[in-house]
Tab-separated table of C-alpha atoms in Angstrom:
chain	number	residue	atom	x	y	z
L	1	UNK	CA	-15.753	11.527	-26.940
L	2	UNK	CA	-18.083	9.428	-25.383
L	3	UNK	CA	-18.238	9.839	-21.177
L	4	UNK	CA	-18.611	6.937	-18.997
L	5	UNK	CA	-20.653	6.948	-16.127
L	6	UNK	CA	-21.573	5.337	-13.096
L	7	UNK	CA	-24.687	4.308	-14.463
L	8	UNK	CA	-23.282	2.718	-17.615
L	9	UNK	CA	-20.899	0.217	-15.106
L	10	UNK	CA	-23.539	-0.324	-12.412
L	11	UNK	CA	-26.297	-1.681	-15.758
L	12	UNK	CA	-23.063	-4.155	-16.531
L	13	UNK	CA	-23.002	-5.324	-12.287
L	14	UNK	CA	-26.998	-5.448	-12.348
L	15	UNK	CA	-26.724	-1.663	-10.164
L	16	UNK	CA	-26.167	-4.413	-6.208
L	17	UNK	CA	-23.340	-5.404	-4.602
L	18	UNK	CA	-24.147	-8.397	-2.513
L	19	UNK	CA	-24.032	-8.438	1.104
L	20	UNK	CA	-21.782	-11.252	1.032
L	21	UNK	CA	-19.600	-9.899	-1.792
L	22	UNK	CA	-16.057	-9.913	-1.069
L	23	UNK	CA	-13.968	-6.600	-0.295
L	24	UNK	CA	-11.705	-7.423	-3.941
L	25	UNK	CA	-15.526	-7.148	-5.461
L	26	UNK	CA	-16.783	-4.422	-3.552
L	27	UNK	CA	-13.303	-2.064	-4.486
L	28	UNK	CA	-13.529	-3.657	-7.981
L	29	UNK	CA	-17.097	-2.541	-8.273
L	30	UNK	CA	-16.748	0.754	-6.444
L	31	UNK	CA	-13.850	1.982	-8.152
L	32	UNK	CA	-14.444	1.115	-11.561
L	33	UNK	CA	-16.409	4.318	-12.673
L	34	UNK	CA	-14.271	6.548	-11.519
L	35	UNK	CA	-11.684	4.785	-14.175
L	36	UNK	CA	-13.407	4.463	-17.277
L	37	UNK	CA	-12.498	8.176	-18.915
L	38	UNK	CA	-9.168	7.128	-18.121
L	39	UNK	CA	-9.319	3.310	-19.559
L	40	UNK	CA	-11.075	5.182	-22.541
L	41	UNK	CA	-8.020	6.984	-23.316
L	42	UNK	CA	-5.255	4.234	-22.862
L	43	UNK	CA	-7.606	2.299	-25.251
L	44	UNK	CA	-7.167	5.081	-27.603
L	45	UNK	CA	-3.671	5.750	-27.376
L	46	UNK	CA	-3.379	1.768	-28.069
L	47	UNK	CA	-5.899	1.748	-30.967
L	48	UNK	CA	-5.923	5.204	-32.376
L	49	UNK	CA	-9.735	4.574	-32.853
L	50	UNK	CA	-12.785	6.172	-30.457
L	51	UNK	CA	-14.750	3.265	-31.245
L	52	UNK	CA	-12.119	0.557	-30.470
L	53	UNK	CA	-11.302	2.616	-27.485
L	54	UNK	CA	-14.831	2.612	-26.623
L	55	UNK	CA	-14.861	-1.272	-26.819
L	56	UNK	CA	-11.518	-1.837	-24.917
L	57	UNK	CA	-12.800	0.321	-22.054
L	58	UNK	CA	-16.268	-1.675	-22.184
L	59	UNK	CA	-14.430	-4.778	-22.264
L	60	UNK	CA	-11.864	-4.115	-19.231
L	61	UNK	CA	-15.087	-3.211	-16.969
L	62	UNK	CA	-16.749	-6.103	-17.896
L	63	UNK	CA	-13.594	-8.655	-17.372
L	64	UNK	CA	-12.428	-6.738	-14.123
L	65	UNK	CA	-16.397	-7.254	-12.719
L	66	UNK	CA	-16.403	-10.935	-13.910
L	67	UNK	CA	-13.000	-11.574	-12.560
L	68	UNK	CA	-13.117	-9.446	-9.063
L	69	UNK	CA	-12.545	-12.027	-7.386
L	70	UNK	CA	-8.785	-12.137	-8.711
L	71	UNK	CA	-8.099	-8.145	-7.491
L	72	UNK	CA	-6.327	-7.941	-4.121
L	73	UNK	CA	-7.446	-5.050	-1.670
L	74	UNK	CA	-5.300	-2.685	-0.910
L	75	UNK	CA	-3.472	-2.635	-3.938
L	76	UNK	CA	-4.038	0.119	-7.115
L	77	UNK	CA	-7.013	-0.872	-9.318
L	78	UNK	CA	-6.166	1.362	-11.979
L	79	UNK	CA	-2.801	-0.790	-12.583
L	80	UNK	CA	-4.742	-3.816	-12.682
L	81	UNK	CA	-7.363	-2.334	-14.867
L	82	UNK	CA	-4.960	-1.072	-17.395
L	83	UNK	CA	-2.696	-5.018	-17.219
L	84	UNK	CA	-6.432	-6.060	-18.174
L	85	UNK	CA	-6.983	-3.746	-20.792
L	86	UNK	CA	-3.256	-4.224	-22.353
L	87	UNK	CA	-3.759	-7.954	-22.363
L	88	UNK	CA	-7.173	-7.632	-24.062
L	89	UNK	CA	-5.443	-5.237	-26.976
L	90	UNK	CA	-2.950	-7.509	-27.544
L	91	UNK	CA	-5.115	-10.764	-27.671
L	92	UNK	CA	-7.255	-8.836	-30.229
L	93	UNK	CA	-4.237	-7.618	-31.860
L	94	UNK	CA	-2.981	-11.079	-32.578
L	95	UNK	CA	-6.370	-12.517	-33.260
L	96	UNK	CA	-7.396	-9.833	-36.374
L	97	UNK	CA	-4.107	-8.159	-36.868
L	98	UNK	CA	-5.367	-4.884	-36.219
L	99	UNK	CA	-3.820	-2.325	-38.556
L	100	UNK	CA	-2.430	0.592	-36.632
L	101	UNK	CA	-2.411	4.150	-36.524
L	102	UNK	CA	-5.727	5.188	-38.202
L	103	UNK	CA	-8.129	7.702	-37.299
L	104	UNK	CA	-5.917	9.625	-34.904
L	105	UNK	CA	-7.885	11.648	-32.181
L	106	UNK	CA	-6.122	15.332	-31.651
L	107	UNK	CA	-5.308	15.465	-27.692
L	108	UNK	CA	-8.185	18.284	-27.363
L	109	UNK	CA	-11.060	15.655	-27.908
L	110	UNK	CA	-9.193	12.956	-26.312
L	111	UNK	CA	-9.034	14.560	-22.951
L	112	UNK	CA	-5.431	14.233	-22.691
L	113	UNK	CA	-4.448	18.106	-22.418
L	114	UNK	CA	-5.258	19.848	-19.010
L	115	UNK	CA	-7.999	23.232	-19.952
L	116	UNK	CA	-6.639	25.460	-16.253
L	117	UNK	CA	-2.984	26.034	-18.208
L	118	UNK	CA	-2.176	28.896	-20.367
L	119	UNK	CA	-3.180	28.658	-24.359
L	120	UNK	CA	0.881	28.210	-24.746
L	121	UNK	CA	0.937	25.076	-22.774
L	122	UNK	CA	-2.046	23.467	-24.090
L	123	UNK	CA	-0.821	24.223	-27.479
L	124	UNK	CA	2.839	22.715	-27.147
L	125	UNK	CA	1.163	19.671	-25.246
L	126	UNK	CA	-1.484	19.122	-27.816
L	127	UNK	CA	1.097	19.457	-30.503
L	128	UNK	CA	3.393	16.914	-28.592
L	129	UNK	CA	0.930	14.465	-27.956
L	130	UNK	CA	-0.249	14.671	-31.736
L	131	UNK	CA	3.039	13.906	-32.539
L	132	UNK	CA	3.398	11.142	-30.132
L	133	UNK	CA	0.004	9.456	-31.483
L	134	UNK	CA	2.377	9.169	-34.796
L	135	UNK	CA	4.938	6.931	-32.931
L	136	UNK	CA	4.935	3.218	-33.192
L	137	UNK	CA	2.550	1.534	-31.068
L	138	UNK	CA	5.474	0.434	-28.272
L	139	UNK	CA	6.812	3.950	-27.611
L	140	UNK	CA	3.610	5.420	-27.643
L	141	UNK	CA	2.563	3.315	-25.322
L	142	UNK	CA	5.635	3.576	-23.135
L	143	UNK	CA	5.099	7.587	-22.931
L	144	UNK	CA	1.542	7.448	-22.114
L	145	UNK	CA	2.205	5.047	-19.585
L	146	UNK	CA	5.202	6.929	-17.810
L	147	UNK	CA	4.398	10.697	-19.195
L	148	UNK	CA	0.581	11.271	-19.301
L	149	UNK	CA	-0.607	8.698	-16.471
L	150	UNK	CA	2.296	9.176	-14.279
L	151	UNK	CA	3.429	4.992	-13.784
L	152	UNK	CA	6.896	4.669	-12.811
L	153	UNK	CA	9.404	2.823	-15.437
L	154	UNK	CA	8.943	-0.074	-13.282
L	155	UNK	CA	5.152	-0.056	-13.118
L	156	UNK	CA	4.899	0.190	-17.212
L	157	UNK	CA	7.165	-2.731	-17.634
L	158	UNK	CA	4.694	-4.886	-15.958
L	159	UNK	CA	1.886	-3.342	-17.137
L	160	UNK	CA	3.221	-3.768	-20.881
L	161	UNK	CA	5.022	-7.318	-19.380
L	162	UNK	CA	8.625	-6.348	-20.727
L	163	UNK	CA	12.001	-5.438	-19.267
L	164	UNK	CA	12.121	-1.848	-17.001
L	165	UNK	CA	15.490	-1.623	-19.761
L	166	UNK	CA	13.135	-1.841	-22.624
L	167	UNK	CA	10.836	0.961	-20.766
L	168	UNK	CA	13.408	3.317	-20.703
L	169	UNK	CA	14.877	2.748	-24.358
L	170	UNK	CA	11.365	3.037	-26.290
L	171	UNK	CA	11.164	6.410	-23.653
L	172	UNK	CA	14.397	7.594	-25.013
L	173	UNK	CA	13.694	6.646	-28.392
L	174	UNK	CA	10.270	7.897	-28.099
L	175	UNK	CA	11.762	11.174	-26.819
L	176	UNK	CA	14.293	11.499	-29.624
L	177	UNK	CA	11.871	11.261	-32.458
L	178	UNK	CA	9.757	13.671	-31.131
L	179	UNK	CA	12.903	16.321	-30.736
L	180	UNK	CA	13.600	15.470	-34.535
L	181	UNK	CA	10.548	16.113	-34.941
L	182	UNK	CA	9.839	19.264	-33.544
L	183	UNK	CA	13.415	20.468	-33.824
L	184	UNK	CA	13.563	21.022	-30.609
L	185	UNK	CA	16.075	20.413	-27.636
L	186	UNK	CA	13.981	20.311	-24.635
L	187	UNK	CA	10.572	18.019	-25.477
């Protein structure tokens, strides 16, 4: 996995924020290091691909920079980063019809299972979030959304621009399937 830096974000701004930049720029451009691991692994939970994920991450910085202006203070920049980086996945989706589902990254290397719990833990999360990466591309995203970056139902319906209803049936769907799955009652 490929680590995004401060650097990396501040050679895409030219490294200065203006003195007359506006506060929406100066959050935009502030924050957005801090948020790249994190757009890095929504982009792979949406693509399935490091490189792809790579590119959507890339991407999002670059759009959220270019359109700072749009960002209103005081409100949560990772939301609108991640609307930004759903909107570019889709557009790209419908543009080359994407094929789904290949080249799967286990949870380890994606950064998605916490290293300070117990071997047990990481093993049952890494095996549940391998299993997840197999679900279709609207309850995965649903669960990563709600279950790995902590949104609420109503935040992941706008972010994925459907019905909090919808939310909560690819969840329980989502859910289901991975019980069948691992034959267990409590997932």
């Amino acid at each position: 996995m490929r680590v995004f830096h401060a650097a990396k974000v501040e050679h895409a701004t030219g490294g200065k924020i203006q003195l007359g930049a506006k506060k929406s720029d100066r959050e935009v451009r502030k924050g957005l290091p801090a948020l790249m691991p994190r757009l890095w692994r929504y982009g792979l939970v949406l693509s399935g691909d490091r490189a792809i994920a790579q590119d959507l991450a890339q991407a999002t910085a670059l759009r959220a920079l270019e359109r700072s202006s749009q960002f209103r203070p005081g409100t949560r920049l990772d939301h609108w980063c991640f609307s930004i980086l759903s909107s570019i996945w889709k557009n790209d989706r419908r543009a080359h019809k994407v094929r789904m589902g290949l080249g799967q990254v286990p949870a380890e290397e994606a950064g998605l299972v916490d290293p300070a719990p117990g071997a047990d833990v990481n093993i049952l999360a890494s095996r549940v979030l391998s299993l997840a990466a197999q679900l279709p591309e609207a309850q995965r995203e649903a669960i990563f959304l709600v279950y790995v970056e902590g949104f609420s139902y109503a935040e992941a319906a706008k972010r994925m621009e459907i019905p909090i209803g919808t939310v909560m049936s690819r969840l329980a769907n989502g859910r289901r399937r991975l019980k069948q799955t691992m034959g267990e009652d409590d997932v």
